[in-house]
PDB file of C-alpha atoms in Angstrom:
ATOM      1  CA  UNK A   1      -5.773  16.115   7.795  1.00  0.00           C
ATOM      2  CA  UNK A   2      -2.789  18.037   7.243  1.00  0.00           C
ATOM      3  CA  UNK A   3      -0.485  17.561   4.324  1.00  0.00           C
ATOM      4  CA  UNK A   4       1.945  15.021   6.096  1.00  0.00           C
ATOM      5  CA  UNK A   5       0.593  14.332   9.566  1.00  0.00           C
ATOM      6  CA  UNK A   6       3.188  12.453  12.224  1.00  0.00           C
ATOM      7  CA  UNK A   7       0.129  10.359  13.008  1.00  0.00           C
ATOM      8  CA  UNK A   8      -2.072   7.408  11.772  1.00  0.00           C
ATOM      9  CA  UNK A   9      -5.839   7.773  11.655  1.00  0.00           C
ATOM     10  CA  UNK A  10      -8.384   5.077  12.475  1.00  0.00           C
ATOM     11  CA  UNK A  11     -10.703   5.457   9.949  1.00  0.00           C
ATOM     12  CA  UNK A  12     -13.115   3.065   8.550  1.00  0.00           C
ATOM     13  CA  UNK A  13     -12.248   2.715   4.529  1.00  0.00           C
ATOM     14  CA  UNK A  14     -12.972   0.092   2.155  1.00  0.00           C
ATOM     15  CA  UNK A  15     -10.213  -1.868   0.737  1.00  0.00           C
ATOM     16  CA  UNK A  16     -10.012  -4.100  -2.488  1.00  0.00           C
ATOM     17  CA  UNK A  17      -9.225  -7.649  -0.609  1.00  0.00           C
ATOM     18  CA  UNK A  18      -8.996  -9.361  -4.111  1.00  0.00           C
ATOM     19  CA  UNK A  19      -5.079 -10.281  -2.823  1.00  0.00           C
ATOM     20  CA  UNK A  20      -5.037  -9.308   0.880  1.00  0.00           C
ATOM     21  CA  UNK A  21      -2.927 -11.238   3.216  1.00  0.00           C
ATOM     22  CA  UNK A  22      -4.103  -9.206   5.924  1.00  0.00           C
ATOM     23  CA  UNK A  23      -7.911  -9.401   5.832  1.00  0.00           C
ATOM     24  CA  UNK A  24      -9.716  -8.685   9.069  1.00  0.00           C
ATOM     25  CA  UNK A  25      -6.958  -6.327  10.635  1.00  0.00           C
ATOM     26  CA  UNK A  26      -7.295  -2.983  11.760  1.00  0.00           C
ATOM     27  CA  UNK A  27      -6.957  -0.120   9.124  1.00  0.00           C
ATOM     28  CA  UNK A  28      -5.091   3.056   9.782  1.00  0.00           C
ATOM     29  CA  UNK A  29      -4.702   5.770   7.236  1.00  0.00           C
ATOM     30  CA  UNK A  30      -2.343   8.774   6.637  1.00  0.00           C
ATOM     31  CA  UNK A  31      -1.731  11.055   3.876  1.00  0.00           C
ATOM     32  CA  UNK A  32       1.105  10.699   1.144  1.00  0.00           C
ATOM     33  CA  UNK A  33       2.892  13.418  -0.655  1.00  0.00           C
ATOM     34  CA  UNK A  34       1.550  12.117  -3.984  1.00  0.00           C
ATOM     35  CA  UNK A  35      -1.174  14.202  -5.520  1.00  0.00           C
ATOM     36  CA  UNK A  36      -1.771  11.239  -7.626  1.00  0.00           C
ATOM     37  CA  UNK A  37      -2.541   9.186  -4.529  1.00  0.00           C
ATOM     38  CA  UNK A  38      -2.961  11.453  -1.658  1.00  0.00           C
ATOM     39  CA  UNK A  39      -4.090   8.696   0.999  1.00  0.00           C
ATOM     40  CA  UNK A  40      -2.264   5.584   2.143  1.00  0.00           C
ATOM     41  CA  UNK A  41      -4.368   2.788   3.905  1.00  0.00           C
ATOM     42  CA  UNK A  42      -2.552   0.327   5.905  1.00  0.00           C
ATOM     43  CA  UNK A  43      -4.272  -3.157   6.872  1.00  0.00           C
ATOM     44  CA  UNK A  44      -2.386  -4.740   9.676  1.00  0.00           C
ATOM     45  CA  UNK A  45      -1.693  -8.391   9.937  1.00  0.00           C
ATOM     46  CA  UNK A  46       0.390  -7.572  12.996  1.00  0.00           C
ATOM     47  CA  UNK A  47       2.221  -4.340  13.971  1.00  0.00           C
ATOM     48  CA  UNK A  48       5.109  -5.301  11.696  1.00  0.00           C
ATOM     49  CA  UNK A  49       3.417  -6.983   8.672  1.00  0.00           C
ATOM     50  CA  UNK A  50       0.858  -4.972   6.763  1.00  0.00           C
ATOM     51  CA  UNK A  51      -0.752  -4.533   3.401  1.00  0.00           C
ATOM     52  CA  UNK A  52      -0.670  -1.350   1.654  1.00  0.00           C
ATOM     53  CA  UNK A  53      -3.394   0.213  -0.355  1.00  0.00           C
ATOM     54  CA  UNK A  54      -3.498   3.910  -1.906  1.00  0.00           C
ATOM     55  CA  UNK A  55      -6.687   5.736  -2.502  1.00  0.00           C
ATOM     56  CA  UNK A  56      -7.689   9.042  -4.240  1.00  0.00           C
ATOM     57  CA  UNK A  57     -10.224   9.983  -1.331  1.00  0.00           C
ATOM     58  CA  UNK A  58     -11.484   8.822   2.141  1.00  0.00           C
ATOM     59  CA  UNK A  59     -14.799   7.740   0.458  1.00  0.00           C
ATOM     60  CA  UNK A  60     -13.549   5.540  -2.156  1.00  0.00           C
ATOM     61  CA  UNK A  61     -12.323   2.112  -2.261  1.00  0.00           C
ATOM     62  CA  UNK A  62      -8.592   1.986  -1.532  1.00  0.00           C
ATOM     63  CA  UNK A  63      -6.608  -0.053  -4.249  1.00  0.00           C
ATOM     64  CA  UNK A  64      -3.671  -2.310  -4.460  1.00  0.00           C
ATOM     65  CA  UNK A  65      -0.154  -1.005  -5.539  1.00  0.00           C
ATOM     66  CA  UNK A  66       1.657  -2.515  -8.212  1.00  0.00           C
ATOM     67  CA  UNK A  67       5.348  -2.563  -9.110  1.00  0.00           C
ATOM     68  CA  UNK A  68       6.718  -2.335 -12.498  1.00  0.00           C
ATOM     69  CA  UNK A  69      10.464  -2.690 -11.719  1.00  0.00           C
ATOM     70  CA  UNK A  70      10.721  -5.179  -8.673  1.00  0.00           C
ATOM     71  CA  UNK A  71       8.347  -6.671  -5.774  1.00  0.00           C
ATOM     72  CA  UNK A  72       7.145  -3.729  -4.230  1.00  0.00           C
ATOM     73  CA  UNK A  73      10.182  -3.192  -1.852  1.00  0.00           C
ATOM     74  CA  UNK A  74      10.065   0.424  -2.665  1.00  0.00           C
ATOM     75  CA  UNK A  75       6.489   1.166  -1.310  1.00  0.00           C
ATOM     76  CA  UNK A  76       7.937   1.192   2.061  1.00  0.00           C
ATOM     77  CA  UNK A  77       8.833   4.782   1.539  1.00  0.00           C
ATOM     78  CA  UNK A  78       5.397   5.423   1.915  1.00  0.00           C
ATOM     79  CA  UNK A  79       5.260   4.203   5.363  1.00  0.00           C
ATOM     80  CA  UNK A  80       8.537   6.185   6.232  1.00  0.00           C
ATOM     81  CA  UNK A  81      10.808   3.095   5.991  1.00  0.00           C
ATOM     82  CA  UNK A  82      13.304   1.946   3.209  1.00  0.00           C
ATOM     83  CA  UNK A  83      13.422  -0.408   0.453  1.00  0.00           C
ATOM     84  CA  UNK A  84      16.398  -2.090   2.034  1.00  0.00           C
ATOM     85  CA  UNK A  85      14.570  -3.282   5.245  1.00  0.00           C
ATOM     86  CA  UNK A  86      11.478  -4.493   3.232  1.00  0.00           C
ATOM     87  CA  UNK A  87      10.458  -7.983   3.217  1.00  0.00           C
ATOM     88  CA  UNK A  88       7.740  -8.928   0.665  1.00  0.00           C
ATOM     89  CA  UNK A  89       5.426 -12.033   0.774  1.00  0.00           C
ATOM     90  CA  UNK A  90       6.890 -13.092  -2.556  1.00  0.00           C
ATOM     91  CA  UNK A  91       3.567 -14.255  -3.894  1.00  0.00           C
ATOM     92  CA  UNK A  92       3.296 -11.465  -6.460  1.00  0.00           C
ATOM     93  CA  UNK A  93       3.291 -13.893  -9.574  1.00  0.00           C
ATOM     94  CA  UNK A  94       0.084 -14.913  -8.052  1.00  0.00           C
ATOM     95  CA  UNK A  95      -1.446 -11.474  -8.054  1.00  0.00           C
ATOM     96  CA  UNK A  96      -4.797 -11.353  -9.860  1.00  0.00           C
ATOM     97  CA  UNK A  97      -6.087  -9.032 -12.694  1.00  0.00           C
ATOM     98  CA  UNK A  98      -7.100  -5.820 -10.858  1.00  0.00           C
ATOM     99  CA  UNK A  99      -7.355  -2.173 -11.063  1.00  0.00           C
ATOM    100  CA  UNK A 100      -4.945  -0.266  -8.820  1.00  0.00           C
ATOM    101  CA  UNK A 101      -2.111   2.156  -8.368  1.00  0.00           C
ATOM    102  CA  UNK A 102       1.201   1.539  -9.908  1.00  0.00           C
ATOM    103  CA  UNK A 103       4.765   2.885 -10.576  1.00  0.00           C
ATOM    104  CA  UNK A 104       8.147   1.972 -11.872  1.00  0.00           C
ATOM    105  CA  UNK A 105      10.486   3.366  -9.601  1.00  0.00           C
ATOM    106  CA  UNK A 106      11.069   4.912  -6.023  1.00  0.00           C
ATOM    107  CA  UNK A 107       9.834   8.341  -5.708  1.00  0.00           C
ATOM    108  CA  UNK A 108       7.727   8.387  -9.117  1.00  0.00           C
ATOM    109  CA  UNK A 109       4.262   9.550  -9.246  1.00  0.00           C
ATOM    110  CA  UNK A 110       1.827   6.859  -9.165  1.00  0.00           C
ATOM    111  CA  UNK A 111      -0.558   6.187 -12.031  1.00  0.00           C
ATOM    112  CA  UNK A 112      -4.046   4.191 -11.841  1.00  0.00           C
ATOM    113  CA  UNK A 113      -4.786   1.222 -14.072  1.00  0.00           C
ATOM    114  CA  UNK A 114      -4.545  -2.277 -14.734  1.00  0.00           C
ATOM    115  CA  UNK A 115      -2.360  -4.254 -12.489  1.00  0.00           C
ATOM    116  CA  UNK A 116      -1.590  -7.945 -11.851  1.00  0.00           C
ATOM    117  CA  UNK A 117       0.542 -10.489 -12.962  1.00  0.00           C
ATOM    118  CA  UNK A 118      -1.611 -12.123 -15.639  1.00  0.00           C
ATOM    119  CA  UNK A 119      -2.127  -8.925 -17.541  1.00  0.00           C
ATOM    120  CA  UNK A 120       0.518  -6.495 -16.788  1.00  0.00           C
ATOM    121  CA  UNK A 121       4.083  -6.128 -15.600  1.00  0.00           C
ATOM    122  CA  UNK A 122       2.678  -4.426 -12.278  1.00  0.00           C
ATOM    123  CA  UNK A 123       2.669  -7.020  -9.739  1.00  0.00           C
ATOM    124  CA  UNK A 124       1.667  -6.871  -6.254  1.00  0.00           C
ATOM    125  CA  UNK A 125       2.136  -8.993  -3.097  1.00  0.00           C
ATOM    126  CA  UNK A 126      -0.399  -9.902  -0.390  1.00  0.00           C
ATOM    127  CA  UNK A 127       1.549  -8.336   2.350  1.00  0.00           C
ATOM    128  CA  UNK A 128       4.660  -6.475   3.072  1.00  0.00           C
ATOM    129  CA  UNK A 129       7.204  -5.850   6.076  1.00  0.00           C
ATOM    130  CA  UNK A 130       9.180  -2.532   6.242  1.00  0.00           C
ATOM    131  CA  UNK A 131      11.301  -3.394   9.091  1.00  0.00           C
ATOM    132  CA  UNK A 132       9.245  -0.940  11.183  1.00  0.00           C
ATOM    133  CA  UNK A 133       6.268  -1.435  13.534  1.00  0.00           C
ATOM    134  CA  UNK A 134       2.784   0.435  12.816  1.00  0.00           C
ATOM    135  CA  UNK A 135       1.675   2.727  14.342  1.00  0.00           C
ATOM    136  CA  UNK A 136       5.095   2.592  16.058  1.00  0.00           C
ATOM    137  CA  UNK A 137       5.936   5.945  18.036  1.00  0.00           C
ATOM    138  CA  UNK A 138       3.394   7.786  16.045  1.00  0.00           C
ATOM    139  CA  UNK A 139      -0.012   8.532  17.533  1.00  0.00           C
ATOM    140  CA  UNK A 140      -3.369   7.028  16.344  1.00  0.00           C
ATOM    141  CA  UNK A 141      -6.303   9.486  16.310  1.00  0.00           C
TER     142      UNK A 141
END
């Protein structure tokens, strides 16, 4: 995969299903621009509703993404979308204790560690909508 390919890859990766509103949906993967979390996996509920996961490499389990300042709307930038067009499940107050990626603000690097409502300030949702269709006009390889 190149640094930031214009396409999605249909790739059989493992995801953390501890709080996944899109279990069983197709999984697509692409590179991110974050060295701390170089791969994004998207599990589709539909073409416009999905669950986002980050991974350090294609052979590891892709993990949930927590947000320390908001409800995760800024994670749409990983998809090429914007925070303004985001709709989240709104169930982040129920996010379980887990390990995963997190950050406090848009554009900030991701860290890895404890996330979830019950033990941290880094909550996560069961799905997100970013106002865009996946794969959209991009190819799936």
